[in-house]
Coordinates of C-alpha atoms and ligand atoms in Angstrom, one line a residue:
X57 CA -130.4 91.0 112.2
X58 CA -131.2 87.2 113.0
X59 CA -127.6 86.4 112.2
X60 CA -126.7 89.3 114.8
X61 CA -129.3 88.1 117.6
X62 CA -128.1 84.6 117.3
X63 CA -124.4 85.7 117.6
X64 CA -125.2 87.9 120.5
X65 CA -126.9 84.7 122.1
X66 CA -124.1 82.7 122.1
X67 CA -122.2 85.6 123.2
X68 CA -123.7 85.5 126.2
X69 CA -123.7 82.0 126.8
X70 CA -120.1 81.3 126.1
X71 CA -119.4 84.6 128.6
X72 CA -121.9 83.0 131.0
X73 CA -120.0 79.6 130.9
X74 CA -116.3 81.2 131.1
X75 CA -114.9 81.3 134.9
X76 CA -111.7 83.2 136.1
X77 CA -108.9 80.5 137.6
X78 CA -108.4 82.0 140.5
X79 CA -104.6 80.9 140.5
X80 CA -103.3 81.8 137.3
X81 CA -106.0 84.5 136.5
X82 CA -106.3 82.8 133.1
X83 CA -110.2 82.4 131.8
X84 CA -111.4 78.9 131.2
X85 CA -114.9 77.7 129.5
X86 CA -116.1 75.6 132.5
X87 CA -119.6 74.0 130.6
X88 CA -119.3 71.4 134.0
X89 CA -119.1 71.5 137.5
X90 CA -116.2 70.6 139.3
X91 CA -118.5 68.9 141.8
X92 CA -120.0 66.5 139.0
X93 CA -116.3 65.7 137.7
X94 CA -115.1 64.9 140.8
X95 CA -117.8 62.2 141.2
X96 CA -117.0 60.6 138.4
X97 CA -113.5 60.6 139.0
X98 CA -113.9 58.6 141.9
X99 CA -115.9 56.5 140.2
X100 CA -113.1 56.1 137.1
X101 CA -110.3 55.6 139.6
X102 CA -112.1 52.7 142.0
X103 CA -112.5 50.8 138.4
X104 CA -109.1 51.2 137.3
X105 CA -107.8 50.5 141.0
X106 CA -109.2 47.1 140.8
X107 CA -108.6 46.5 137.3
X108 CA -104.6 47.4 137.8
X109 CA -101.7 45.9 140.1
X110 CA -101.6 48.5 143.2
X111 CA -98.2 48.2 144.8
X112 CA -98.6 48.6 148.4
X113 CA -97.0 51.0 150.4
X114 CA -96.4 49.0 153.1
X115 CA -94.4 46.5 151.0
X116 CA -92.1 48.7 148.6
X117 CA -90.3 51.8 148.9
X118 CA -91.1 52.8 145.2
X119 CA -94.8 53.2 146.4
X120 CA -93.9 54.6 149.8
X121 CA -91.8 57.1 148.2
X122 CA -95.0 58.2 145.6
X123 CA -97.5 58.5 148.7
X124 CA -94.5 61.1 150.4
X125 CA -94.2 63.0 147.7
X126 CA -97.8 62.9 147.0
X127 CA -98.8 64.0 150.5
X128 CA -96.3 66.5 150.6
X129 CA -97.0 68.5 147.7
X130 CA -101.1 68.3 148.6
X131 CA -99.9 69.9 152.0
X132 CA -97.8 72.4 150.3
X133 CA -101.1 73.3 147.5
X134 CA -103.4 73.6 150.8
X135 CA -101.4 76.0 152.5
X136 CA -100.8 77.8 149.1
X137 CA -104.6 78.3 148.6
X138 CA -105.4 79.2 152.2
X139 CA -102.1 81.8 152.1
X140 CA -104.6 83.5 148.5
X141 CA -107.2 82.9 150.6
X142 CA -108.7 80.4 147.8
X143 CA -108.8 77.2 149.8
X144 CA -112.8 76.6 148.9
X145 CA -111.1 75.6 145.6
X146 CA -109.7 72.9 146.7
X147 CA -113.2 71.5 148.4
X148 CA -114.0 68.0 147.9
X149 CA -110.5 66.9 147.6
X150 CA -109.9 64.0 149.3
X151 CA -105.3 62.9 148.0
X152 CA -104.9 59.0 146.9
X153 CA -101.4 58.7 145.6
X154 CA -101.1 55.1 144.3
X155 CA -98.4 53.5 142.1
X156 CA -99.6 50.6 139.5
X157 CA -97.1 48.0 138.4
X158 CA -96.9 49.0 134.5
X159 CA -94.3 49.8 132.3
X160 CA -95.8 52.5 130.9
X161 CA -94.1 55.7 131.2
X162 CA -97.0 57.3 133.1
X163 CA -98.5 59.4 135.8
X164 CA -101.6 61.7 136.1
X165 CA -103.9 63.1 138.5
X166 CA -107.9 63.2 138.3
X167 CA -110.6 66.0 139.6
X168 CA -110.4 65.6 143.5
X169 CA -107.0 64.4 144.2
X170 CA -107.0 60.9 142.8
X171 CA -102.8 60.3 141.9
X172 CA -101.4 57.3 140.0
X173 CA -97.6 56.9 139.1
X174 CA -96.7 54.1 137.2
X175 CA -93.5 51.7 137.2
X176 CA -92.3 52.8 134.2
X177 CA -91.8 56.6 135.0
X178 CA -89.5 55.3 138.1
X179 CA -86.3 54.8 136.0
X180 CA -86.6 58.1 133.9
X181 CA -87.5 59.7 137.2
X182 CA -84.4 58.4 139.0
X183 CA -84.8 60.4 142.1
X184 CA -87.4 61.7 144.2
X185 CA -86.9 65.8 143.2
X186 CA -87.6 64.6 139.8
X187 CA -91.0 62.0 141.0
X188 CA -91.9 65.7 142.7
X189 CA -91.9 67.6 139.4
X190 CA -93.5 65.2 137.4
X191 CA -96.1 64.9 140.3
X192 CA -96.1 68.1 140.8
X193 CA -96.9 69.1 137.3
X194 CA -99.9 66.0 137.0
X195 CA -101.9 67.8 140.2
X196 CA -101.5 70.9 138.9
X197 CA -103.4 70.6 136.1
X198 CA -106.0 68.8 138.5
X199 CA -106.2 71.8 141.0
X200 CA -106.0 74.4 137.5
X201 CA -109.2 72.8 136.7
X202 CA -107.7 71.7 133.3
X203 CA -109.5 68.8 132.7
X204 CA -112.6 70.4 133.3
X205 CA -111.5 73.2 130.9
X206 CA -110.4 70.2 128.1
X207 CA -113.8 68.9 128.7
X208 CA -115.5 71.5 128.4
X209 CA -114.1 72.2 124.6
X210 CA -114.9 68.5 123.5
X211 CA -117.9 68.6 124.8
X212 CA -119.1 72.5 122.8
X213 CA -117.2 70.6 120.1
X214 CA -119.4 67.6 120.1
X215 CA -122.6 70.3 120.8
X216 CA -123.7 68.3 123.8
X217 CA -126.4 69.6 126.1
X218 CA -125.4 69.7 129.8
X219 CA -127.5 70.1 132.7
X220 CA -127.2 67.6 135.8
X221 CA -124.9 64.4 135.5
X222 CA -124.2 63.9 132.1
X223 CA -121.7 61.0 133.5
X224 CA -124.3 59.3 134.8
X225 CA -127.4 60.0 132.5
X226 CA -126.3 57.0 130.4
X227 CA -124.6 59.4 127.8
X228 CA -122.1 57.8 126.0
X229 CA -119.9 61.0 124.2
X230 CA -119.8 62.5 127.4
X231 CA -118.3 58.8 129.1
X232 CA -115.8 58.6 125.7
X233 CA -114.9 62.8 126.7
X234 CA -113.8 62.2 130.0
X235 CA -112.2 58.7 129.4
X236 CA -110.3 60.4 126.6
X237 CA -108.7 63.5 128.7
X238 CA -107.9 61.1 132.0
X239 CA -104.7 58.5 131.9
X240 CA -106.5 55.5 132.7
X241 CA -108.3 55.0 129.3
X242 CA -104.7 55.8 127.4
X243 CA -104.7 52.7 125.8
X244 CA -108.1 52.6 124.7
X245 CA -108.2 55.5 122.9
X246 CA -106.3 58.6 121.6
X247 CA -105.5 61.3 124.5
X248 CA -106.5 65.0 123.2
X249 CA -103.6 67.2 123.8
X250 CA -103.3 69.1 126.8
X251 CA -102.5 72.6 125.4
X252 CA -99.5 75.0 125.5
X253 CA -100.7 77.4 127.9
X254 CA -101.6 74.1 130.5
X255 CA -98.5 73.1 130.0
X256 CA -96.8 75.9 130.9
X257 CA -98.9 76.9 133.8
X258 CA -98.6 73.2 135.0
X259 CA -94.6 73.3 134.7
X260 CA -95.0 76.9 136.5
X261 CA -97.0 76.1 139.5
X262 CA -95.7 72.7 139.7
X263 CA -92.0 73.8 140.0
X264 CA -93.9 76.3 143.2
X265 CA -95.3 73.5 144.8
X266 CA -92.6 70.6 144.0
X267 CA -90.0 73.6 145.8
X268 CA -92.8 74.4 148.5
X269 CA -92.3 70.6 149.5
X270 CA -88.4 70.5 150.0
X271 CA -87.9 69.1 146.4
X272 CA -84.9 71.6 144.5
X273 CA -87.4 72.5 141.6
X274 CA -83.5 72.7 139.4
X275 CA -84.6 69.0 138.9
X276 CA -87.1 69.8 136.7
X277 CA -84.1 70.8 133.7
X278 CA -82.6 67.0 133.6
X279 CA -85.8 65.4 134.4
X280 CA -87.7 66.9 131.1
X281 CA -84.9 66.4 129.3
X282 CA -84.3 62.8 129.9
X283 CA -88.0 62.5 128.8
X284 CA -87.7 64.2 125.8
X285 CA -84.6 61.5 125.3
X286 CA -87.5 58.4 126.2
X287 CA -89.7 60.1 123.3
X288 CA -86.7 59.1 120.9
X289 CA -87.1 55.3 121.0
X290 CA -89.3 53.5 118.4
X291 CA -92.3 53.8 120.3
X292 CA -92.2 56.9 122.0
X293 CA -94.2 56.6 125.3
X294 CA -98.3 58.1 125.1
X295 CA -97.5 60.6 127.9
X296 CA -95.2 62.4 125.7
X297 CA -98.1 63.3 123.3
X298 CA -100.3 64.7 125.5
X299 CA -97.3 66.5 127.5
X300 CA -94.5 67.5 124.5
X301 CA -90.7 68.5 125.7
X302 CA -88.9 70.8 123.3
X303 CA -86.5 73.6 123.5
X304 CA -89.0 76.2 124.4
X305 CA -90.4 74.2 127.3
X306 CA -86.9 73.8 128.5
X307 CA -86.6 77.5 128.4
X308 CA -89.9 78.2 129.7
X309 CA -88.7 75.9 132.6
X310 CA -85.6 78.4 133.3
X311 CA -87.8 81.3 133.4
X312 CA -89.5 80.1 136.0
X313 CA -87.1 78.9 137.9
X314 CA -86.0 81.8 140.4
X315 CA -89.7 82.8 141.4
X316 CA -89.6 78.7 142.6
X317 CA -86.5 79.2 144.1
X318 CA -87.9 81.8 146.3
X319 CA -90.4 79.0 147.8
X320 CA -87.2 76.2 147.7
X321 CA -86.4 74.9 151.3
X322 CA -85.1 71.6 151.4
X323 CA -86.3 68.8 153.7
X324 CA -84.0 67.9 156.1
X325 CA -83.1 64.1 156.0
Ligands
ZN111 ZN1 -98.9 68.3 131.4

């Protein structure tokens, strides 16, 4: 009977903490407010602004090119929210798209908006459609709530009790959580996986809003592939294991590909 109650209990509680996406319909276990991970986002991206070489805008047209594409897909995700009438999901967002000088094949997107591309994708990118999927993809699983969803897990996982900012309170698991699911603490530490479903929603909405911004969402075919070619190499690049290309992402990618075709209208140069 105990055994039962306690079940029950946690029942409720795990019910209590699930939310509905409101774009993909999928439920998520959200143990954290998007408002508190949003703050410390900010917080994680000033520090690893001024601890990493910005490229300005102003001087290169790598970096202009990453704050277009940037801007233009966050116009195309607000007009797709207010279109589904969701647009208070997008509150608080306030877009930086910055690219660091770094080799690393790289590029994610944090709670809120905050971009970063890095050098090294550039060359495996090799054109702008392609910077658009790849960006595409990164904000998606920003605006999916993803990372609040991964953090979530880790942190029932870890049996840490939540309640205010647990960023803040001083708490280091929760600190090593969030550095662990966000790019910028890569090379400190081992990235959790993002999961197959995340994936797939991220390569599905992403191709929407990469189209929805003039970029031909085809793209997305070579451009996966010529990443799954830079995983081949001796060391195989740390995005690629927290974002894995095989056969049935490619395919996954094809199936998508009309519905994004439907929103594909390219920019006129
Ligand atoms: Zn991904």
């Amino acid at each position: 009977m105990k055994t039962i109650l306690i079940f029950c209990t946690s029942c409720v509680l795990f019910i209590a903490a699930c939310t509905t996406n409101a774009v993909t319909g999928r439920k998520q276990l959200s143990l954290i407010s998007e408002d508190v991970l949003q703050q410390e986002a900010v917080s994680q991206y000033q520090s690893f602004l001024s601890q990493n070489k910005i490229i300005s805008a102003s001087v290169s047209k790598d970096a202009e090119m990453v704050r277009r594409v940037g801007t233009r897909i966050a116009a195309a995700i607000t007009q797709y929210y207010k279109q589904k009438g969701l647009s208070k999901e997008l509150e608080g967002y306030k877009w930086e798209f910055n690219l660091v000088d770094n080799k690393e094949i790289n590029a994610w997107c944090m709670p809120g908006g905050k971009v970063v591309v890095y050098t090294g994708l550039l060359p495996v990118a090799q054109n702008e459609a392609a910077l658009a999927i790849v960006m595409g993809h990164e904000i998606t699983h920003a605006v999916a709530h993803h990372g609040q969803e991964r953090i979530s897990q880790a942190m029932l996982a870890q049996g840490l009790q939540l309640g205010g900012n647990i960023f803040t309170s001083g708490n280091s698991t929760a600190n090593n959580i969030f550095n662990n699911i966000y790019g910028p603490a890569a090379s400190i530490g081992v990235l959790l996986p993002n999961s197959r479903n995340q994936e797939y929603e991220a390569d599905h909405f992403g191709l929407i809003f990469a189209a929805m911004s003039g970029y031909n969402p085809r793209e997305a075919i070579p451009f996966w592939t010529r990443m799954a070619n830079a995983s081949q190499g001796n060391k195989p690049p740390e995005f690629l294991s927290s974002h894995p290309t095989d056969e049935k992402r490619i395919q996954k990618l094809q199936s998508y590909m009309n519905e994004a075709l439907k929103y594909y209208k390219p920019v006129s140069k």
